[in-house]
Amino acid sequence: MLWSVLLLAGCTPPAPAGPPSPAPVVVTSAAGEARESPASREYRPGISLPDTDPREFIVAGAPRGDQLYVTFCASCHGLDGRGEGRAAPFSRVPPADFTRAEFKVRSTPLNALPTDRDLEHVIRNGAGGDGAMPPFPFLATDDLRALVHKVKSFSPRWTYERAPAPVPLPPRRSGEAQRGAEVYGAWGCADCHGPQGIGDGPLARSLRHARGFSEAPADLTRPHNFKAGGAESDLLRSIVTGFSGTSMTAYAPTARSGSDLWNLVTYLRSLQRPPPDRPHRAIDTTTAATYWRPPLRAGPGSIASPSCATCHPLQFADWSRSRHAMAMGPGVWAQMHERDSGGNCTSCHAPLAEQAEDAYLQADSVTCAACHVRAGQVFGPAPTPSTLLPLVSGSRSGHGKVQTRAFFEQSDFCAGCHHFPPGTAPTVNGTTLQNTLEEWRNSRAAREGRTCQTCHMPDRRHFFRGIHDPDTVRRAVRWTFDALPRAAGAAARMTLTNVGAGHFLPTYTVPEIWMRIDVKDGAGTTLAFAEHRIARKVQFENGEWTQTSDTRLAPDQTATLDYPGPLPPTAVLIVGRVIVLPDLWQADKFRVRLAEAQSDTLRRFYKAALDEADSSGYTLFQAERRLDR
């Protein structure tokens, strides 16, 4: 009796088969022998993460404060107010935990509750600059009050305690910077902020927030990143009230300290430097090619991803779990530090010019601004009714009008990083190492009007899913597995067809896909097998790239794997599997780099990168048939 399993993922009907793939290599092994190949291991079943439900960000019918909080605040502070929202790990300054009722920016004494006016001031003006609490200048007065009421609802402290009166500030005096420098040293400011005020004091690395995480002292030369502002009155208030929950204590004024405080403020003002003067060249945004022409400078303005999460929580939720958000992983960092190759890596992994100047922004990887912001202007496709949440669409934009461009929905937009045109990268066997755009242009997908965004950003969701996501790969292929018992053994056949990907599968040299048929005994030991690797194999030797094989599947092409051999006497099971190894080439490279690393730092980075690459493999399909039934 013919036993077969057919798994068809996706809705694209199969087209006539393309040119036959190279014949698979069939390897059999006698009992007890081991075969070293990536496909010989067991891999976890491929299970995709569930999509974020857009309804999570809509609380229609709830009090106005709840609606505002869910839309604008929960991405950073969390739905429960504990400061653990999706954007918290991406924030330069950790979001406040409202359940603790500890607020850094206040006019009241250290560890006291802030006044409502204090909270309204922070919501209106922000606290901490790019990557921290952004400003919400567009909120109406009634909305500010509703949000303040919501923030206060997270802690019972507000029910039994009232905010005290603001701390009185000493009368304005003319300060002396030289005397202020002496106060700076005498009061121990340099221990945390450093002798030059750049946040590198001897205690800086040991500071911990009340919630336990590492705390970075402010760089006093960068007033645009101050939590409470950099004006004289702001500095004075910060010194006098301190920042609750942090190492920054309060220096309450006394009759004798008034002049010292103003001298210190004058000295701190003398340390401040304006943001770097970054000349903006004229940017041609008429085509995708000119839009991506380096250098890419997004500023002026906030460009860190948490700044976008406040008004675009759904897009941020999708992006924060994507490969774009992980592009500056430990492997890239290690290679940059080892070989000073940051220019080559970051051109795609952290492409903005500002990211080369700021380690925090660089860690943001392929951030929102990388695709949507140029020279302080925001660009995107023409809006649809579902582009913005209802509360956001009804509010005045904090970044001004979005400039619409049709190329955001065209494949050329993705080509800047996902296609290496000739002359920009090594050519091997007449083709660059990543030739995705040309593969797409020659495919049925292009003829049918399906673009990169069709599969990788369905319904404009910011998933950017590819080879690492099992469901995305399943939608791109059709798999069959058949076994036919015979008197002298068994015949098994597996096919894998690229029915949905609009490019070669896989399109790049890093991933590999393995088809494998195992014949096993009752203990699960492999007695014999057949396997076929689907990949483009290249190597770099003697200063040049060479290609050793290319068995990838072109669009509509099928790979076939047969096991026609005899069955060992103890065989009881035939198992068919398709295994996806998204980072195999990187894993092999990291393994070598780890063995050769010359410092503990590099070893730590490469070990983390290797663990991540090794754990990315998964079983795409698996089926089995017992032979003893």
XYZ file of C-alpha atoms in Angstrom:
629
model
C 0.000 0.000 0.000
C 1.349 3.403 -0.919
C 1.930 5.560 2.165
C 2.309 9.276 1.519
C 2.231 12.607 3.262
C 1.673 15.831 1.373
C 2.013 19.168 3.120
C 1.103 22.189 1.037
C 1.635 25.565 2.730
C 0.375 28.816 1.297
C -2.172 29.582 -1.345
C 0.006 30.008 -4.427
C -0.887 27.307 -6.990
C 2.134 25.378 -8.254
C 3.391 26.374 -11.658
C 4.983 23.988 -14.130
C 8.259 22.727 -12.805
C 11.358 24.687 -13.676
C 14.639 23.214 -14.815
C 15.603 20.084 -12.850
C 17.830 20.660 -9.876
C 21.228 18.981 -9.673
C 20.961 15.327 -8.711
C 21.091 14.924 -4.941
C 23.946 13.030 -3.388
C 22.661 9.816 -1.808
C 24.796 8.569 1.054
C 24.091 5.384 2.960
C 25.676 4.223 6.155
C 26.056 0.749 7.593
C 24.744 0.183 11.095
C 26.870 1.716 13.803
C 28.648 4.176 11.512
C 28.279 7.918 12.111
C 27.839 10.463 9.394
C 28.905 14.028 10.200
C 26.540 16.367 8.426
C 24.381 19.204 9.749
C 21.269 17.193 8.888
C 22.292 14.298 11.131
C 21.263 16.249 14.227
C 17.776 16.544 15.664
C 16.312 20.051 15.481
C 13.378 21.625 17.262
C 10.077 21.749 15.388
C 9.750 25.040 13.515
C 7.113 27.092 15.334
C 6.594 30.764 14.518
C 5.842 33.408 17.115
C 2.198 34.498 17.155
C 1.452 37.872 15.606
C 0.717 40.829 17.836
C -3.024 41.483 17.851
C -3.749 45.090 16.752
C -6.739 45.128 19.116
C -4.274 45.212 21.998
C -3.772 48.912 21.310
C -7.434 49.865 21.047
C -9.555 50.180 24.198
C -12.691 51.753 22.783
C -15.215 52.710 25.427
C -12.620 52.891 28.210
C -11.953 56.138 30.112
C -10.021 58.709 28.107
C -6.928 58.312 30.282
C -6.845 54.542 29.685
C -7.128 55.044 25.929
C -4.340 57.618 25.901
C -2.105 55.473 28.084
C -2.491 52.311 25.976
C -1.846 54.245 22.766
C 1.028 56.535 23.757
C 2.591 55.136 26.957
C 2.230 51.360 27.235
C 4.943 50.570 24.667
C 7.547 51.859 27.126
C 5.902 51.703 30.555
C 3.892 48.513 29.971
C 0.187 47.891 30.313
C 0.679 47.346 34.053
C 2.822 50.479 34.493
C 5.910 48.593 35.666
C 8.265 50.099 33.088
C 8.618 46.826 31.195
C 6.910 47.578 27.890
C 8.199 46.326 24.553
C 10.283 49.461 24.018
C 11.942 49.321 27.456
C 14.943 47.186 26.323
C 15.529 49.656 23.475
C 15.421 52.789 25.656
C 18.510 54.816 26.530
C 16.928 55.693 29.903
C 14.804 52.911 31.485
C 11.130 53.885 31.604
C 9.684 54.704 35.037
C 7.936 52.022 37.075
C 4.729 53.808 38.029
C 3.849 51.171 40.624
C 6.832 52.356 42.704
C 5.782 56.001 42.463
C 9.438 57.022 42.092
C 9.859 59.982 39.778
C 13.193 61.486 38.796
C 11.992 64.848 37.525
C 10.114 66.729 40.242
C 9.998 70.035 42.044
C 9.394 68.281 45.390
C 11.959 66.843 47.869
C 13.902 63.651 47.116
C 11.724 60.505 47.232
C 8.546 62.594 47.606
C 5.626 62.382 45.209
C 5.622 64.918 42.373
C 2.908 67.472 41.920
C 0.383 67.100 39.117
C 2.064 70.045 37.470
C 5.389 68.176 37.582
C 3.852 65.174 35.818
C 2.169 67.356 33.214
C 5.488 69.123 32.585
C 7.308 65.823 31.914
C 4.575 64.515 29.620
C 4.541 67.771 27.699
C 8.338 68.226 27.455
C 9.823 64.739 27.745
C 12.784 63.676 29.865
C 16.145 62.450 28.603
C 16.391 63.222 24.913
C 16.650 60.711 22.075
C 15.932 57.189 23.306
C 14.255 58.351 26.518
C 10.899 59.864 27.442
C 9.771 61.797 24.333
C 7.695 64.981 24.506
C 3.976 65.056 23.757
C 3.414 68.714 22.934
C 0.312 67.949 20.885
C -1.804 66.722 23.798
C -4.627 68.988 24.919
C -4.814 70.154 28.529
C -7.711 67.823 29.309
C -5.745 64.900 27.862
C -2.731 65.766 30.014
C -4.897 65.711 33.110
C -6.471 62.403 32.096
C -3.020 60.866 31.614
C -1.809 62.179 34.968
C -4.834 60.570 36.607
C -4.028 57.256 34.876
C -0.347 57.373 35.910
C -1.336 57.955 39.529
C -3.695 54.951 39.455
C -0.821 52.447 39.298
C 0.434 53.019 42.858
C -1.611 52.977 46.095
C 0.834 55.535 47.482
C -1.276 58.264 45.909
C -4.267 57.231 48.055
C -2.617 57.875 51.411
C 0.044 60.481 50.605
C -0.074 63.893 49.038
C 2.658 65.616 47.102
C 4.420 68.194 49.290
C 5.068 71.750 48.265
C 7.920 72.332 45.818
C 11.393 72.820 47.287
C 12.142 76.564 47.404
C 15.085 77.465 45.206
C 17.734 79.926 46.432
C 17.434 83.420 44.968
C 19.104 83.975 41.624
C 22.750 85.001 41.938
C 25.610 85.581 39.565
C 27.806 82.480 39.658
C 31.524 81.980 39.021
C 32.566 78.985 36.930
C 35.992 78.705 38.598
C 34.423 78.549 42.051
C 31.816 76.139 40.680
C 34.585 73.786 39.538
C 35.845 73.692 43.132
C 32.339 72.865 44.377
C 32.079 70.159 41.701
C 35.162 68.481 43.134
C 34.359 69.075 46.801
C 30.819 67.672 46.565
C 31.992 64.491 44.814
C 30.336 65.147 41.460
C 33.411 63.909 39.592
C 33.156 60.487 41.247
C 30.228 59.679 38.975
C 30.255 62.294 36.218
C 34.027 62.286 35.748
C 36.581 65.109 35.893
C 35.466 66.457 32.509
C 31.779 65.795 33.125
C 31.376 63.153 30.427
C 29.976 60.467 32.744
C 33.154 58.411 33.167
C 33.914 58.847 36.873
C 35.511 56.027 38.928
C 32.107 55.019 40.339
C 30.255 55.187 37.024
C 30.349 51.466 36.227
C 29.224 50.429 39.702
C 26.089 52.579 39.883
C 22.785 50.757 40.123
C 19.232 52.015 39.904
C 16.852 51.202 42.756
C 15.274 48.600 40.461
C 18.630 46.845 40.095
C 19.764 47.642 36.568
C 22.940 49.477 35.633
C 22.723 53.258 35.742
C 24.781 55.572 33.566
C 25.683 59.009 34.959
C 24.651 61.908 32.751
C 27.181 63.258 30.287
C 27.088 66.877 31.450
C 28.429 68.102 28.132
C 25.244 66.939 26.336
C 22.355 69.026 27.688
C 20.016 67.760 24.971
C 19.995 64.400 26.805
C 19.334 65.772 30.313
C 16.304 64.319 32.054
C 15.129 67.640 33.486
C 16.521 70.146 30.964
C 19.777 72.036 30.664
C 18.742 75.607 31.472
C 20.072 77.241 34.646
C 16.779 76.851 36.511
C 16.536 73.204 35.400
C 20.060 72.431 36.610
C 19.463 74.132 39.930
C 16.231 72.213 40.510
C 17.920 68.908 39.609
C 20.738 69.537 42.102
C 18.371 70.606 44.875
C 15.768 67.821 44.441
C 17.892 64.931 43.135
C 16.483 62.038 41.125
C 14.437 59.563 43.151
C 15.383 55.907 42.688
C 18.851 56.730 41.334
C 22.302 57.484 42.728
C 21.769 61.205 42.154
C 21.011 62.512 45.632
C 19.624 65.915 46.611
C 21.737 68.849 47.807
C 19.184 70.748 49.836
C 19.968 74.478 49.932
C 21.092 76.122 53.147
C 21.834 79.693 54.071
C 25.485 79.096 53.257
C 25.098 76.907 50.151
C 23.080 79.294 47.996
C 26.106 80.890 46.373
C 27.803 77.481 45.963
C 24.768 76.130 44.166
C 24.729 78.998 41.686
C 28.497 78.698 41.194
C 28.040 74.984 40.454
C 25.245 75.727 38.010
C 27.463 78.260 36.225
C 30.260 75.678 35.993
C 27.897 73.001 34.673
C 26.651 75.414 32.048
C 30.249 76.021 30.982
C 30.658 72.268 30.347
C 27.720 72.100 27.985
C 28.321 71.679 24.300
C 25.713 72.116 21.581
C 24.789 69.088 19.509
C 27.326 68.405 16.758
C 26.920 70.634 13.748
C 26.111 68.102 11.069
C 25.838 69.701 7.650
C 22.915 68.413 5.660
C 23.514 67.792 2.011
C 20.673 68.102 -0.428
C 18.887 64.760 -0.528
C 17.192 63.478 -3.648
C 14.217 61.426 -2.478
C 12.591 60.908 -5.873
C 13.753 57.301 -6.321
C 14.630 54.418 -4.038
C 18.233 54.458 -5.312
C 18.790 58.113 -4.435
C 16.898 57.754 -1.152
C 19.436 55.123 -0.064
C 22.509 56.940 -1.387
C 25.048 57.269 1.467
C 25.759 58.915 3.730
C 22.304 58.486 5.236
C 21.606 61.154 7.844
C 18.228 61.147 9.547
C 18.514 64.112 11.932
C 17.879 66.619 13.233
C 15.415 65.254 15.778
C 14.889 62.056 17.729
C 15.668 58.940 15.714
C 15.877 56.173 18.348
C 13.221 53.482 17.982
C 11.445 54.209 21.323
C 10.696 57.682 20.013
C 8.581 56.051 17.305
C 6.986 53.430 19.577
C 4.955 56.052 21.419
C 2.722 56.839 18.412
C 3.264 53.665 16.365
C 2.994 50.883 18.964
C 1.834 48.161 16.576
C 4.600 48.838 14.059
C 7.126 48.897 16.902
C 5.783 45.653 18.374
C 6.308 43.923 15.015
C 9.719 45.489 14.385
C 11.068 44.802 17.888
C 10.892 41.033 17.245
C 12.237 41.221 13.707
C 15.682 40.520 12.284
C 15.966 44.254 11.545
C 15.963 44.972 15.284
C 18.629 42.284 15.819
C 20.945 43.261 12.991
C 23.694 44.557 15.291
C 24.074 41.210 17.064
C 27.154 39.942 18.926
C 28.695 38.492 15.759
C 28.683 41.844 13.981
C 30.030 43.622 17.067
C 32.854 41.084 17.422
C 33.934 41.416 13.798
C 33.838 45.204 14.026
C 36.049 45.247 17.125
C 38.420 42.615 15.761
C 39.015 43.866 12.247
C 37.788 47.433 12.280
C 35.326 46.492 9.559
C 32.486 48.614 10.903
C 32.135 50.539 7.658
C 31.370 47.365 5.722
C 29.061 45.842 8.319
C 27.174 48.908 9.460
C 26.299 50.109 5.965
C 23.423 47.636 6.214
C 23.297 46.572 9.873
C 23.178 50.146 11.242
C 23.050 52.363 8.143
C 22.500 55.876 9.508
C 25.418 58.295 9.812
C 24.297 59.181 13.356
C 24.696 55.555 14.360
C 28.405 55.684 13.613
C 28.678 58.550 16.117
C 26.599 57.072 18.970
C 26.955 53.504 20.284
C 23.416 53.532 21.668
C 21.900 54.473 18.314
C 24.119 51.931 16.581
C 22.700 49.167 18.786
C 19.255 50.116 17.457
C 20.266 48.294 14.262
C 17.984 48.822 11.250
C 15.752 51.206 13.136
C 12.562 52.991 12.104
C 14.476 56.104 11.090
C 16.757 54.111 8.788
C 13.833 53.559 6.446
C 11.586 56.516 7.212
C 13.643 59.614 8.080
C 16.004 61.752 6.020
C 17.298 65.184 7.086
C 14.590 65.574 9.716
C 11.730 64.756 7.334
C 9.586 61.640 7.643
C 8.817 59.576 4.532
C 6.514 56.636 3.921
C 3.914 55.132 1.598
C 0.532 56.706 1.095
C -1.519 56.124 4.260
C -4.355 53.643 4.468
C -7.301 53.696 6.920
C -5.476 51.184 9.151
C -2.068 52.868 9.084
C -2.574 54.751 12.358
C -4.455 53.927 15.524
C -7.627 56.006 15.987
C -6.198 58.197 18.757
C -2.998 58.814 16.796
C -4.821 59.723 13.593
C -6.873 62.244 15.540
C -3.836 63.948 17.084
C -1.494 66.479 15.570
C 1.685 64.771 14.387
C 4.765 65.422 16.473
C 7.037 65.185 13.427
C 5.052 67.117 10.852
C 3.574 65.921 7.597
C 4.771 62.604 6.175
C 6.192 62.848 2.659
C 4.681 59.994 0.637
C 6.706 57.973 -1.856
C 5.427 55.087 -3.964
C 8.786 53.277 -3.859
C 8.153 52.190 -0.249
C 5.950 49.447 -1.696
C 8.329 48.431 -4.478
C 11.034 45.755 -4.397
C 13.715 48.283 -5.331
C 13.327 49.820 -1.865
C 14.701 46.648 -0.229
C 17.538 46.229 -2.704
C 19.910 48.600 -0.909
C 20.790 45.917 1.630
C 19.335 42.734 0.150
C 20.907 42.923 -3.304
C 24.558 43.424 -4.200
C 24.813 45.005 -7.644
C 27.908 44.252 -9.727
C 30.803 46.479 -8.765
C 29.776 46.751 -5.100
C 30.498 43.161 -4.037
C 32.527 40.147 -5.200
C 31.193 38.318 -8.239
C 31.329 34.527 -8.118
C 30.520 32.482 -11.225
C 29.140 35.655 -12.812
C 26.789 36.516 -9.942
C 27.279 38.578 -6.799
C 26.923 36.822 -3.447
C 23.423 38.256 -3.009
C 21.472 38.727 -6.215
C 17.931 38.848 -4.847
C 16.514 41.701 -6.918
C 17.553 40.140 -10.224
C 16.220 36.756 -9.101
C 12.897 38.426 -8.357
C 12.805 40.358 -11.632
C 13.134 37.083 -13.548
C 10.457 35.291 -11.521
C 6.748 34.669 -11.840
C 6.258 36.768 -8.696
C 7.457 39.890 -10.496
C 5.232 39.177 -13.477
C 2.252 38.785 -11.145
C 3.008 42.029 -9.331
C 4.129 40.426 -6.040
C 6.934 42.407 -4.403
C 9.256 41.796 -1.460
C 6.733 43.576 0.752
C 3.953 41.183 -0.308
C 5.559 38.300 1.584
C 7.832 40.000 4.106
C 5.484 42.860 5.124
C 1.966 41.485 4.536
C -0.748 44.085 5.147
C 2.098 46.553 5.864
C 2.976 44.737 9.073
C 6.623 45.342 10.025
C 7.556 41.654 10.449
C 10.415 41.462 7.898
C 10.223 37.680 8.248
C 12.312 35.403 6.103
C 14.355 32.222 6.388
C 14.362 32.377 10.216
C 10.566 32.129 10.364
C 9.142 28.624 9.764
C 5.679 29.736 8.654
C 7.134 32.137 6.094
C 9.229 29.333 4.584
C 6.302 26.889 4.633
C 4.215 29.360 2.650
C 6.960 29.447 0.029
C 7.299 25.712 -0.628
C 5.397 22.514 -1.330
C 6.683 19.283 0.256
C 5.846 15.669 -0.524
C 7.121 12.476 1.061
C 6.178 8.990 -0.177
C 7.272 5.502 0.860
C 6.470 2.298 -1.008
C 7.240 -1.033 0.685
C 8.802 -3.708 -1.505
C 9.641 -7.321 -0.996
C 13.355 -6.576 -1.017
C 13.175 -3.284 0.869
C 11.488 0.029 0.417
C 11.527 3.003 -1.885
C 11.107 6.496 -0.468
C 10.918 9.773 -2.334
C 10.834 13.362 -1.107
C 10.284 16.514 -3.155
C 10.545 20.164 -2.258
C 9.284 22.812 -4.674
C 9.778 26.576 -4.515
C 6.200 27.578 -5.296
C 6.008 30.913 -3.484
C 9.375 32.612 -3.021
C 9.979 35.223 -5.680
C 13.709 34.483 -5.572
C 16.075 31.543 -5.224
C 15.569 29.500 -2.068
C 17.627 30.336 -0.117
C 18.650 33.575 -1.780
C 21.921 34.128 0.091
C 25.063 32.125 0.889
C 24.488 31.976 4.660
C 21.452 29.614 5.052
C 21.180 25.980 4.048
C 18.156 23.703 3.651
C 18.589 19.931 3.963
C 16.299 17.172 2.736
C 16.912 13.929 4.595
C 15.477 10.391 4.677
C 16.535 8.183 7.613
C 16.021 4.449 8.054
C 15.982 3.659 11.783
C 15.811 0.691 14.134
C 13.582 0.325 17.170
C 15.976 2.328 19.361
C 15.903 5.272 16.969
C 19.420 4.669 15.608
C 19.940 5.648 11.989
C 20.927 2.593 9.977
C 20.948 4.164 6.527
C 20.006 7.481 5.028
C 19.897 9.735 1.994
C 20.309 13.502 2.099
C 20.484 16.517 -0.171
C 21.744 20.000 0.597
C 20.031 23.063 -0.937
C 22.469 25.965 -0.760
C 25.019 28.074 -2.545
C 28.471 27.105 -1.291
C 31.294 29.584 -1.738
C 34.689 29.993 -0.146
C 37.353 32.672 0.109
C 40.868 31.421 -0.547
C 44.058 33.060 -1.752
C 42.380 36.455 -1.942
C 39.428 35.468 -4.112
C 35.966 33.971 -3.885
C 35.169 30.666 -5.577
C 31.950 28.710 -5.827
C 31.978 24.996 -5.053
C 28.292 24.255 -5.700
C 24.886 25.849 -6.173
C 21.876 23.611 -5.541
C 19.389 26.366 -4.625
C 15.843 26.224 -5.897
C 14.908 28.811 -8.475
C 11.260 29.927 -8.427
C 9.012 26.971 -9.401
C 11.946 24.539 -9.338
C 11.771 21.146 -7.582
C 14.432 19.153 -5.752
C 13.943 15.381 -5.482
C 15.561 13.017 -2.979
C 15.229 9.226 -3.343
C 16.089 6.385 -0.998
C 15.959 3.295 -3.234
C 18.205 1.052 -1.192
C 17.620 -2.185 0.700
C 16.381 -2.153 4.277
C 18.715 -3.346 7.039
C 17.209 -6.360 8.868
C 16.521 -4.395 12.061
C 14.902 -1.403 10.331
C 11.452 -0.516 11.661
C 11.026 3.146 10.680
C 11.536 5.516 7.748
C 11.626 9.230 8.625
C 11.511 12.117 6.175
C 12.611 15.580 7.273
C 13.289 19.029 5.831
C 15.711 20.983 8.005
C 16.370 24.724 7.752
C 19.672 26.109 9.035
C 19.391 29.902 8.648
C 22.860 30.762 9.991
C 25.003 27.743 9.168
C 27.708 29.640 7.294
C 27.932 32.185 10.105
C 28.060 29.442 12.736
C 31.016 27.801 10.996
C 32.774 31.161 10.763
C 32.095 32.087 14.400
C 33.403 28.693 15.532
C 36.740 29.422 13.861
C 36.849 33.022 15.135
C 36.100 31.853 18.682
C 39.018 29.441 18.616
C 41.341 32.182 17.323
C 40.094 35.061 19.543
C 42.871 36.851 21.403
C 40.864 38.505 24.193
C 38.181 37.619 26.702
C 35.916 40.271 25.197
C 36.097 38.782 21.702
C 35.642 35.272 23.053
C 32.529 36.391 24.928
C 31.081 38.058 21.830
C 31.848 35.138 19.500
C 30.507 32.604 22.002
C 27.205 34.504 22.192
C 27.068 34.785 18.401
C 27.829 31.083 17.959
C 25.181 30.030 20.474
C 22.626 32.196 18.669
C 23.550 30.831 15.233
C 23.590 27.201 16.397
C 20.157 27.526 17.986
C 18.477 29.000 14.901
C 18.048 25.699 13.051
C 14.640 24.028 12.953
C 12.699 21.172 11.387
C 10.402 22.547 8.713
C 8.612 19.269 7.881
C 8.769 15.762 9.316
C 6.810 12.561 8.708
C 7.461 8.896 9.457
C 6.185 5.422 8.658
C 6.683 2.256 10.624
C 7.759 -0.736 8.587
C 6.640 -3.368 11.095
C 2.906 -2.713 10.653
